[in-house]
Tab-separated table of C-alpha atoms and ligand atoms in Angstrom:
chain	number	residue	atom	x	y	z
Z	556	UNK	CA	0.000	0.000	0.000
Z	557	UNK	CA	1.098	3.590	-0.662
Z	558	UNK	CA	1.739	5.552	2.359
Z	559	UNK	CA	-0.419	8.932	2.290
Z	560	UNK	CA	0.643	11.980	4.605
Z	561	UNK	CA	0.006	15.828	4.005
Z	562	UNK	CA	3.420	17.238	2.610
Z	563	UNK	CA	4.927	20.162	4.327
Z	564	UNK	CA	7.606	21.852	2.641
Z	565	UNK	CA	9.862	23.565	5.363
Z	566	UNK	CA	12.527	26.048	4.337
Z	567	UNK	CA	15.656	25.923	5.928
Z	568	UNK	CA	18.844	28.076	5.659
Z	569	UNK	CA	21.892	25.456	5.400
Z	570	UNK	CA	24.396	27.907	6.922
Z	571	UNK	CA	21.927	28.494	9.853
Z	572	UNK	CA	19.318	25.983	9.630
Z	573	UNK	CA	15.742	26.623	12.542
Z	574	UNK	CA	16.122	23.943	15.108
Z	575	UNK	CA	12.733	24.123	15.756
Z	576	UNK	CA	11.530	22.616	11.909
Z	577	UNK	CA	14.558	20.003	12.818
Z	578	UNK	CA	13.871	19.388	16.293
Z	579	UNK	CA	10.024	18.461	14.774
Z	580	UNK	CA	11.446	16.291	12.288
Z	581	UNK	CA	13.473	14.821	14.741
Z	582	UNK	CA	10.134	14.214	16.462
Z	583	UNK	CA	8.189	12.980	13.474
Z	584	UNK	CA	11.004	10.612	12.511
Z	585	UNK	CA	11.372	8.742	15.837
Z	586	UNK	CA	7.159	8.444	15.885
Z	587	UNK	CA	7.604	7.000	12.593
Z	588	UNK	CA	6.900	9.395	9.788
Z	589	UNK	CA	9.082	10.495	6.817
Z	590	UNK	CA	11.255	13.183	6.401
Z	591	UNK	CA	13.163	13.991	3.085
Z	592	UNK	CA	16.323	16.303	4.280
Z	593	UNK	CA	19.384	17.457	2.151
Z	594	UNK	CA	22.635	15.813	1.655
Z	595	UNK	CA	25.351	16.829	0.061
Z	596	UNK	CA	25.059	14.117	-2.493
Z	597	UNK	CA	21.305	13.929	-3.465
Z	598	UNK	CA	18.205	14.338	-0.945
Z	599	UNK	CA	17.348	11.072	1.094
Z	600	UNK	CA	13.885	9.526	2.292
Z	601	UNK	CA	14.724	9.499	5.874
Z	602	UNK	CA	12.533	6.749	8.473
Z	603	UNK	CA	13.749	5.394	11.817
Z	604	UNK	CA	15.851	2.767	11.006
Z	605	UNK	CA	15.266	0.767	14.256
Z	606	UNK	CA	11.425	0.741	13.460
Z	607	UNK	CA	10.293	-2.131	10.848
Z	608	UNK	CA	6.917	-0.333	10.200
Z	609	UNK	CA	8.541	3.114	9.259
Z	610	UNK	CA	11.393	1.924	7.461
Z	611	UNK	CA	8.006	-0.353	5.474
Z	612	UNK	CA	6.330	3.342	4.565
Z	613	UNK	CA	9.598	4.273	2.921
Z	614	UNK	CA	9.388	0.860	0.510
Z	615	UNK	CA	5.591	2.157	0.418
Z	616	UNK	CA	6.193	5.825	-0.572
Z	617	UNK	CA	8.714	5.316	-2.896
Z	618	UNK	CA	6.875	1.518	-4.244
Z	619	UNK	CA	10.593	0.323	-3.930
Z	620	UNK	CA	10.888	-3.395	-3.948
Z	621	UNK	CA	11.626	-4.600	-0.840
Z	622	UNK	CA	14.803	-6.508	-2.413
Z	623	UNK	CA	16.489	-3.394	-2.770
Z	624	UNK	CA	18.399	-2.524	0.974
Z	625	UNK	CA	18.459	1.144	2.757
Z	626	UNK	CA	21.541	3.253	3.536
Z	627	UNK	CA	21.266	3.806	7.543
Z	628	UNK	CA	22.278	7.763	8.500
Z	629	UNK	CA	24.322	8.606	11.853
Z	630	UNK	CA	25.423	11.717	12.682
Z	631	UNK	CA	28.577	10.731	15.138
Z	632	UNK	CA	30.685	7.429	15.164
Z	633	UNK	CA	29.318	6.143	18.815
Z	634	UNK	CA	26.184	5.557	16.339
Z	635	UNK	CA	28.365	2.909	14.392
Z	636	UNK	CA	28.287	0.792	16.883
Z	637	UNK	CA	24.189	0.682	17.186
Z	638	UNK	CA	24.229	-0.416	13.834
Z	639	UNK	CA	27.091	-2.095	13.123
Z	640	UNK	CA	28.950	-5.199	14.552
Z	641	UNK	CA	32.689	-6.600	14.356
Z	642	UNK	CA	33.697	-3.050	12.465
Z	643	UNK	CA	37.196	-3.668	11.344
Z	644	UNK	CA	39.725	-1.409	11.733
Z	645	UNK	CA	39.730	-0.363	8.280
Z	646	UNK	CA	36.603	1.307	8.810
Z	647	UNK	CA	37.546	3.223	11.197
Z	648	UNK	CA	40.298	4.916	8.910
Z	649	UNK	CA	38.007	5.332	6.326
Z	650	UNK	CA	35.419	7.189	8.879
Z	651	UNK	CA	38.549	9.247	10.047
Z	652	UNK	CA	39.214	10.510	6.572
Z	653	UNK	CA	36.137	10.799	4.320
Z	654	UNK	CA	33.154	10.973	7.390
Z	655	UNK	CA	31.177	13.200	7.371
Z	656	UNK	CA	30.890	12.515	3.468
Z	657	UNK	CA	29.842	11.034	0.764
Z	658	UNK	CA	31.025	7.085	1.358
Z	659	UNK	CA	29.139	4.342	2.685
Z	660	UNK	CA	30.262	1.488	4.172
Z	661	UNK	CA	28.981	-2.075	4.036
Z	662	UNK	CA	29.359	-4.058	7.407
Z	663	UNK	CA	28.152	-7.304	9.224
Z	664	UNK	CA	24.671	-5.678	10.688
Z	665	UNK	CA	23.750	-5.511	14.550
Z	666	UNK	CA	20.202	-7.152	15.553
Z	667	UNK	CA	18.624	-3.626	16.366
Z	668	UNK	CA	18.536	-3.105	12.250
Z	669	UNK	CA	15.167	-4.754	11.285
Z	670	UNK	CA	15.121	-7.265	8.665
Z	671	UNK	CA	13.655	-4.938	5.986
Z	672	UNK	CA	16.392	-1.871	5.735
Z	673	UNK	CA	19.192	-4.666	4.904
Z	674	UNK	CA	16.629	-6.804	2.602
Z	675	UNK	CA	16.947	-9.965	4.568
Z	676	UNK	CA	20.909	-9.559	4.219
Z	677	UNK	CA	22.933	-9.362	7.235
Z	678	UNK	CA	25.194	-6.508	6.397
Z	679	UNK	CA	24.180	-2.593	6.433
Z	680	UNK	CA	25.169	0.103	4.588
Z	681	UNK	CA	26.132	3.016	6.515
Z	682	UNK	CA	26.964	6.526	6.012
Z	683	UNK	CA	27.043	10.323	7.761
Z	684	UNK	CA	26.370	12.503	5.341
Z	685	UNK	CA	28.354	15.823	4.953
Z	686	UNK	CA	25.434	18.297	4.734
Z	687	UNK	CA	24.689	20.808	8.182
Z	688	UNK	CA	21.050	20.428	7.615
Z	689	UNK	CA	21.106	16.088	7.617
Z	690	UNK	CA	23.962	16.166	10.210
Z	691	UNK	CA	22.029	18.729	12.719
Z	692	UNK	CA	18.545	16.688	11.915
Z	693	UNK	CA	20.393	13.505	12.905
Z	694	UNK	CA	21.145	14.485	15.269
Z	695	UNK	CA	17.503	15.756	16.608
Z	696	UNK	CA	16.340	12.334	15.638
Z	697	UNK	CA	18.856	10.642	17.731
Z	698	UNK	CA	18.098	7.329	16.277
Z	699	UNK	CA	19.875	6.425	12.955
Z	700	UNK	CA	18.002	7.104	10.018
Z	701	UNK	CA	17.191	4.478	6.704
Z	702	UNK	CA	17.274	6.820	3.756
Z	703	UNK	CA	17.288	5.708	-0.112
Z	704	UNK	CA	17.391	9.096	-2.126
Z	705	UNK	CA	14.158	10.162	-2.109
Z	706	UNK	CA	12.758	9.336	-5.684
Z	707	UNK	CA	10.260	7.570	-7.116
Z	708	UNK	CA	11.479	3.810	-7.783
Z	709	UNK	CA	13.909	3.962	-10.950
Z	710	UNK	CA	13.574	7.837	-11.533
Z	711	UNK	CA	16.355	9.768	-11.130
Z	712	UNK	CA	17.410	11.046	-7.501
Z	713	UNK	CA	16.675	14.330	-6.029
Z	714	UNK	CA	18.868	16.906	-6.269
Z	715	UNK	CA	16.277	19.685	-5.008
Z	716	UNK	CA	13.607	19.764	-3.089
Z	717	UNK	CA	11.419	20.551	-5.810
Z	718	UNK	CA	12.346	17.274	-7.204
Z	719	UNK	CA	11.697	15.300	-3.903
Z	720	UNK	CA	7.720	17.357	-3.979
Z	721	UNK	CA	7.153	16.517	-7.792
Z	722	UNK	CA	7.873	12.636	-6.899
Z	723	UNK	CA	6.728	12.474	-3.616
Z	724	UNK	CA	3.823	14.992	-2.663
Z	725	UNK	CA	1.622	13.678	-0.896
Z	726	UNK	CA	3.948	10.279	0.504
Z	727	UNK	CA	5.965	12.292	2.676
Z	728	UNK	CA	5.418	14.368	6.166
Z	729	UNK	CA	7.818	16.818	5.380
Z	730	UNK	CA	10.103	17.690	3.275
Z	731	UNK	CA	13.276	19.871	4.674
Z	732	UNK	CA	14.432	22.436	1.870
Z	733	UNK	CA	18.087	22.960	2.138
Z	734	UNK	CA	18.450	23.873	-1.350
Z	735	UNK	CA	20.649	22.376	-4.419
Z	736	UNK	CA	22.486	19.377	-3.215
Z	737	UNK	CA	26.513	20.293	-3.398
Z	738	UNK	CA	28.028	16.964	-5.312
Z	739	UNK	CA	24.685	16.000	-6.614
Z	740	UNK	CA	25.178	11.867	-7.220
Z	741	UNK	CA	25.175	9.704	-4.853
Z	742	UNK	CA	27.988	8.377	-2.299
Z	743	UNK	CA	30.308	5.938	-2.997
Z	744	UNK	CA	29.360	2.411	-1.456
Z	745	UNK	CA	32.423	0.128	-0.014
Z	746	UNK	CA	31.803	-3.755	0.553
Z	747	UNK	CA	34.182	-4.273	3.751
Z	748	UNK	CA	32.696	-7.563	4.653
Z	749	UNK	CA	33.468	-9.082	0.994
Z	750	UNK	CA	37.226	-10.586	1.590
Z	751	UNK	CA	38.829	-7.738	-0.792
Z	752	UNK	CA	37.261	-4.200	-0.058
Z	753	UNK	CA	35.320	-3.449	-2.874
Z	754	UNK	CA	33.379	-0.836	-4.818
Z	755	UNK	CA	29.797	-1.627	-5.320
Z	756	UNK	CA	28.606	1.697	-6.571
Z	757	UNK	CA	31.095	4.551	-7.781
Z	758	UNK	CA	29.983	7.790	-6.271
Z	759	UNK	CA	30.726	11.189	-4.717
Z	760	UNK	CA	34.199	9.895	-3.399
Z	761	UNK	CA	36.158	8.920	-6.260
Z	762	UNK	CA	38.370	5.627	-6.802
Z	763	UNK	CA	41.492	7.681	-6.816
Z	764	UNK	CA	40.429	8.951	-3.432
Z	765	UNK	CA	40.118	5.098	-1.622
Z	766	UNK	CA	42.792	3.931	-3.205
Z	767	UNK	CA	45.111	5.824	-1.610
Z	768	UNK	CA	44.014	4.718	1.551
Z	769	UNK	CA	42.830	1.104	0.447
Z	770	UNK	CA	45.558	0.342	-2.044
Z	771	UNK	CA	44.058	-3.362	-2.468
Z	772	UNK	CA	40.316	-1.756	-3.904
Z	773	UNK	CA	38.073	-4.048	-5.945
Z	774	UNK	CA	35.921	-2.091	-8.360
Z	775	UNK	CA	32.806	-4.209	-8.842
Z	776	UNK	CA	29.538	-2.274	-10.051
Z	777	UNK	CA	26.278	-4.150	-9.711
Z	778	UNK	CA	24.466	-4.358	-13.254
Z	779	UNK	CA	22.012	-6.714	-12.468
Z	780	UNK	CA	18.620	-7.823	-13.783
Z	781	UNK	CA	15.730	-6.754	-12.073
Z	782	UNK	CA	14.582	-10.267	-10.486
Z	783	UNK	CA	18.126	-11.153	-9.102
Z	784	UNK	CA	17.851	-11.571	-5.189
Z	785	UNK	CA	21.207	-12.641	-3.579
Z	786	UNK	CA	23.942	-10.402	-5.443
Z	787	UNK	CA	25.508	-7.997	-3.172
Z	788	UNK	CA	24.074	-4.255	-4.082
Z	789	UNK	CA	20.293	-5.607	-5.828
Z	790	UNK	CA	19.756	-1.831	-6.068
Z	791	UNK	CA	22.099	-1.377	-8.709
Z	792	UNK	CA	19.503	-2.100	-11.381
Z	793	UNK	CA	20.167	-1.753	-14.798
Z	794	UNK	CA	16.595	-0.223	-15.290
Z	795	UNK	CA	17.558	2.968	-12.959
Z	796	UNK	CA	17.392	7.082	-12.851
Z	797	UNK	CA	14.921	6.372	-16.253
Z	798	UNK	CA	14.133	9.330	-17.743
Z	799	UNK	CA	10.566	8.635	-19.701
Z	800	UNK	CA	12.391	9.393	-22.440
Z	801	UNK	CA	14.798	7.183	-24.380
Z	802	UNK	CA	18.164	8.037	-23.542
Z	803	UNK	CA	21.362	6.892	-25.643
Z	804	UNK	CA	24.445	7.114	-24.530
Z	805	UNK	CA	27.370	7.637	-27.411
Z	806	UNK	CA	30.793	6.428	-26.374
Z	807	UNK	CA	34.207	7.269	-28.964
Z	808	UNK	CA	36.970	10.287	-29.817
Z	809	UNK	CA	35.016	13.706	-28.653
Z	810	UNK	CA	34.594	14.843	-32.513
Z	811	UNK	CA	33.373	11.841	-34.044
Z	812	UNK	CA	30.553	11.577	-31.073
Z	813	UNK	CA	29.360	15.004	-31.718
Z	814	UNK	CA	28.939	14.133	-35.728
Z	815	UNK	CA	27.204	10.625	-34.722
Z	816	UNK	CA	25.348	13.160	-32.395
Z	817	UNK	CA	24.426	15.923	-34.785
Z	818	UNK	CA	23.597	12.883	-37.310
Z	819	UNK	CA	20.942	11.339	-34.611
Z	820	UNK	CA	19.741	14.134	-33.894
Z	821	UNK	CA	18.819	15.137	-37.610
Z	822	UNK	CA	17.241	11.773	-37.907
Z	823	UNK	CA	14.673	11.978	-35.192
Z	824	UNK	CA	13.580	15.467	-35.770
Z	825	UNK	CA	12.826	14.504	-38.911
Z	826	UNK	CA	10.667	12.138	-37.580
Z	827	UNK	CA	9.201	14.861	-35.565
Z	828	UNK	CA	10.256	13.868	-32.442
Z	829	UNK	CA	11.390	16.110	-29.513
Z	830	UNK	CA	15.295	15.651	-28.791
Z	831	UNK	CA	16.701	16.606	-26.073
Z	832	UNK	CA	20.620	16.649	-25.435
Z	833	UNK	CA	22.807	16.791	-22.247
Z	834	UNK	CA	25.866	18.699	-23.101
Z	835	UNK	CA	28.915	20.311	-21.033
Z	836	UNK	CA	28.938	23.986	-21.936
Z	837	UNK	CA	32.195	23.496	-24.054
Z	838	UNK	CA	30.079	21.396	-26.547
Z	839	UNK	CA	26.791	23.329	-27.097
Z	840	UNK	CA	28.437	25.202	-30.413
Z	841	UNK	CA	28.371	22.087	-32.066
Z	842	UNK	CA	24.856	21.674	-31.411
Z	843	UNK	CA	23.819	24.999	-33.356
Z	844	UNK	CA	21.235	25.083	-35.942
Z	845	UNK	CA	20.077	21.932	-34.451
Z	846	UNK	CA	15.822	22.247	-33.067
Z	847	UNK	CA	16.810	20.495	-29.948
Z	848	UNK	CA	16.170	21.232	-26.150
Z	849	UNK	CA	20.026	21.545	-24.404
Z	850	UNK	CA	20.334	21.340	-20.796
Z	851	UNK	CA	23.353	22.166	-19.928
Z	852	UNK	CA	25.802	20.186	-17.760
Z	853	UNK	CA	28.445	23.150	-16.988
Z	854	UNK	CA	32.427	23.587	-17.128
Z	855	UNK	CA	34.096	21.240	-14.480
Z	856	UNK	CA	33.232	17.546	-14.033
Z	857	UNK	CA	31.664	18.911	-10.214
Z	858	UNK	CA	29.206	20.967	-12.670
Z	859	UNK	CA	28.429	18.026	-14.559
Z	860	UNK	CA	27.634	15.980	-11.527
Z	861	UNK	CA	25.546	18.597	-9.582
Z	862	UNK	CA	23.955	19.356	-12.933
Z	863	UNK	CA	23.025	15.792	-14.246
Z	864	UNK	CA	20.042	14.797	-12.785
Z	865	UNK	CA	18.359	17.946	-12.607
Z	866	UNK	CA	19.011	18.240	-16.363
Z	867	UNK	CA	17.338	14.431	-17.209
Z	868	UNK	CA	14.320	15.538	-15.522
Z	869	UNK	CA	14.475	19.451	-16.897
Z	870	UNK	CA	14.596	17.200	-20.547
Z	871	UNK	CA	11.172	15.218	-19.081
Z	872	UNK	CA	9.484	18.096	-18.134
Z	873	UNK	CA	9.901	19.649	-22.002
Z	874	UNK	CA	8.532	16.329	-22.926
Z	875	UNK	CA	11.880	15.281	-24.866
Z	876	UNK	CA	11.243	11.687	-27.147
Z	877	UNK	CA	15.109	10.698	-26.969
Z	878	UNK	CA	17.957	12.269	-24.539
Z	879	UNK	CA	21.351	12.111	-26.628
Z	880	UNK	CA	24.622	12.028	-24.529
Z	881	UNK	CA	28.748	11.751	-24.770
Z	882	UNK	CA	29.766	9.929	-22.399
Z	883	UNK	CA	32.090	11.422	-19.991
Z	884	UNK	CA	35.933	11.389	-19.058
Z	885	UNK	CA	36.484	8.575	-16.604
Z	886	UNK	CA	39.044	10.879	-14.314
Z	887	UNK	CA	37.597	11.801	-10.638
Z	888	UNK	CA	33.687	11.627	-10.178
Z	889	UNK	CA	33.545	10.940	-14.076
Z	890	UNK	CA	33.195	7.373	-13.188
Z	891	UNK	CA	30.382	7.821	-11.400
Z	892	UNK	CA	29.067	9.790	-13.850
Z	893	UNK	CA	29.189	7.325	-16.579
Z	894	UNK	CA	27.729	4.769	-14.382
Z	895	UNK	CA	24.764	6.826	-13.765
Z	896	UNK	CA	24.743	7.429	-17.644
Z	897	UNK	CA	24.405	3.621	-18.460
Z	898	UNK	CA	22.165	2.858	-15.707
Z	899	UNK	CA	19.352	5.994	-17.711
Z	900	UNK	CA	20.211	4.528	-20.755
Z	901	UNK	CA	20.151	1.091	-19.291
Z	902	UNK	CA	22.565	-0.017	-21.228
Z	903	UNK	CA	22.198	1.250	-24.628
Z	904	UNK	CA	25.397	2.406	-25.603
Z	905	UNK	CA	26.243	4.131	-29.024
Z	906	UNK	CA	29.984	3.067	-29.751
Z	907	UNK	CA	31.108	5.176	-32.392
Z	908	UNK	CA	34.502	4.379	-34.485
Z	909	UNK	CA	36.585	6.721	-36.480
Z	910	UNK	CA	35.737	5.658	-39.706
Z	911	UNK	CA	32.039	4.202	-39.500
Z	912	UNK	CA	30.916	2.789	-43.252
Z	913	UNK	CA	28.042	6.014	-42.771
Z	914	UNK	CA	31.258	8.286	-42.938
Z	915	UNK	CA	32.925	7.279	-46.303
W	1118	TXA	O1	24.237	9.377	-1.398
W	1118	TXA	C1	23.522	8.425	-1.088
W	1118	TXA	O2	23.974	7.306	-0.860
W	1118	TXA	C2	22.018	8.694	-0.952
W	1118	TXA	C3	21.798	9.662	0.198
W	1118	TXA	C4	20.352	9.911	0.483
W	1118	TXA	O3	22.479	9.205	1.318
W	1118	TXA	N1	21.293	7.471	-0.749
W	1118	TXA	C5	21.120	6.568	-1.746
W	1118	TXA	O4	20.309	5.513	-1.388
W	1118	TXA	O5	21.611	6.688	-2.837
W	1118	TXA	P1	19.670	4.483	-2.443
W	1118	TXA	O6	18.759	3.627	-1.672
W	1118	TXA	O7	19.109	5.213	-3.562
W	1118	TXA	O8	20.850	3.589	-2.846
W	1118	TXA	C6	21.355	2.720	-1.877
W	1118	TXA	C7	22.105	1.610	-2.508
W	1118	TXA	C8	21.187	0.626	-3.175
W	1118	TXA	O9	21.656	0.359	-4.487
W	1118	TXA	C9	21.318	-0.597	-2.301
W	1118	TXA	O10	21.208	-1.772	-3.029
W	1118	TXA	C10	22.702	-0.454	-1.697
W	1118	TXA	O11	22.800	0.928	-1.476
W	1118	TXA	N2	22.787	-1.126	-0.415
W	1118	TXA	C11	22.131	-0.833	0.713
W	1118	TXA	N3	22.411	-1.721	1.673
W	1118	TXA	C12	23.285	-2.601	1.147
W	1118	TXA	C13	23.952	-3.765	1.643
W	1118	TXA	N4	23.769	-4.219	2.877
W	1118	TXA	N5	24.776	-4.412	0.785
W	1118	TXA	C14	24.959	-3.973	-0.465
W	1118	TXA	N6	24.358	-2.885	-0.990
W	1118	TXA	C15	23.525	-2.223	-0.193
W	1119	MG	MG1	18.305	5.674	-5.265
């Protein structure tokens, strides 16, 4: 069933957010309601995560299937310990230097974590975010908070909370405006309970970044079928952050991509469809001439991220057919960015070579 509530949007400042509005979230989170707060990766769907009926009304809100396992919130490390068991060592380093931020860890789970945040599994993904307005509301709660970003099941997360209303109005007791989220995809999950740390989902805290504290890093994205039930991150579905329109990712040498683009592009408006392209600043002069809806992804790969899924649902909301995209440098949060890329196109990749038959 989906869970009904009458939405209130409250306003905060992020610099100096009311600790009244958090102290009541605090309030309506440990009776059991939803709250969707800011972090600095993408807004979260936040439910006591020692309560099996409120952590059920997120799964209800967002119709999430219940296969799919909840990142649990703290706001200080004595909180690890409520949620976690046998914490190695290593986690404890990686807490030191990247908490409060954008990775979360996997660990073996303690019994106060209901059944339904881990999805029958016994290990938990945790995390304490790096945003003033989820750390100080965490810490108002004082219980640790399940929160998947707080989207509709396989749309594409929240970066405002005008995103988090349009999806969720209606499903949610409040929702805490802090504004633009800063890094804008989501964190980085770390496996430390598979025997070689590993990389489930790339994120706000880049490989570069963990390897050169976890030299020995697996890098192991989940692209799973929807029906698969034991892999480790069953979240990870291919069928994810969908726009409703088609989106095709083109992969080759920068100038080639932009003719297969251009090409596409041509081809579909002549069949009067509405094409819409996501496009770094650098690249929208190659677009000219073109009768195509640009949203535009900025100048620095941080841009690109913060921009990304605001600009797959600014592409919806103009009613765009097909979403055409380059794929992006693999440096830094780039291969995050790609992986959110395949998972909207799921899968559909446009390889273009140098010399493609079409050329000569
Ligand atoms: O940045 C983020 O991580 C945001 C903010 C709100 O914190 N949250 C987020 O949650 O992205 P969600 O539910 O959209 O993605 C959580 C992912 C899912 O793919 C899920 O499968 C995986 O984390 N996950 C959760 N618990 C897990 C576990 N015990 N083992 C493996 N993967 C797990
Ligand atoms: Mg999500």
């Amino acid at each position: 069933m989906v869970y009904t509530a009458n939405t209130f949007i409250a306003k905060v400042d992020r610099r100096n957010p009311d600790h009244q509005v958090l102290a009541l979230a605090g309030e309506i989170l440990r009776e059991g309601g939803l709250v969707a707060f800011p972090t600095e990766t993408v807004y979260g769907l936040g439910a006591n995560a020692l309560d099996a009926d409120a952590v059920a009304r997120i799964f209800a809100a967002k119709e999430r299937p219940a296969n799919d396992p909840v990142i649990v919130h703290i706001h200080a490390l004595e909180q690890l310990e409520q949620v976690a068991v046998e914490i190695p060592a290593l986690a404890y380093a990686l807490a030191e230097k990247f908490w409060a931020g954008a990775l979360t860890l996997v660990l073996k789970k303690s019994d106060a974590i209901p059944l339904n945040v881990t999805a029958g599994r016994n290990t938990v993904a945790v995390r304490m975010p790096g945003h003033p307005v989820a750390l100080a509301m965490l810490a108002k709660a004082g219980v640790p908070i399940g929160a998947p970003s707080a989207n509709r099941f396989s749309r594409p997360s929240p970066t405002t909370a005008t995103h988090v209303y349009n999806d969720l109005n209606g499903r949610v007791d409040v929702i805490i405006d802090g504004g633009s989220t800063d890094i804008g995809v989501e964190s980085t999950i770390l496996d430390l309970t598979a025997p070689v740390p590993t990389v489930l989902r790339p994120g706000g805290v880049s490989l570069e970044e963990l390897r050169a504290v976890v030299p020995s890093l697996a890098f192991h994205p989940q692209y799973l079928p929807e029906d698969t039930q034991s892999a480790p991150a069953p979240g990870s579905l291919m069928k994810h952050y969908s726009p409703n329109a088609e989106l095709l990712l083109f992969r080759g040498k920068p100038d080639v991509v932009i003719t297969a683009m251009r090409k596409t592009a041509d081809q579909y408006i002549t069949e009067g469809k509405t094409v819409g392209i996501l496009a770094p600043d650098a690249d929208v002069l190659n677009f000219e001439g073109l009768n195509i809806q640009i949203a535009l992804l900025g100048k620095t790969v941080a841009e690109y991220a913060a921009r990304l899924f605001a600009g797959i649902r600014a592409l919806d909301d103009v009613h765009a057919d097909i979403i055409l995209v380059r794929e992006p440098d693999e440096a830094g949060l780039g291969v995050a960015l790609r992986d959110r890329l395949l998972r909207a196109a799921e899968g559909k990749v446009v390889e273009v070579h140098e010399h493609t038959p079409e050329d000569e």
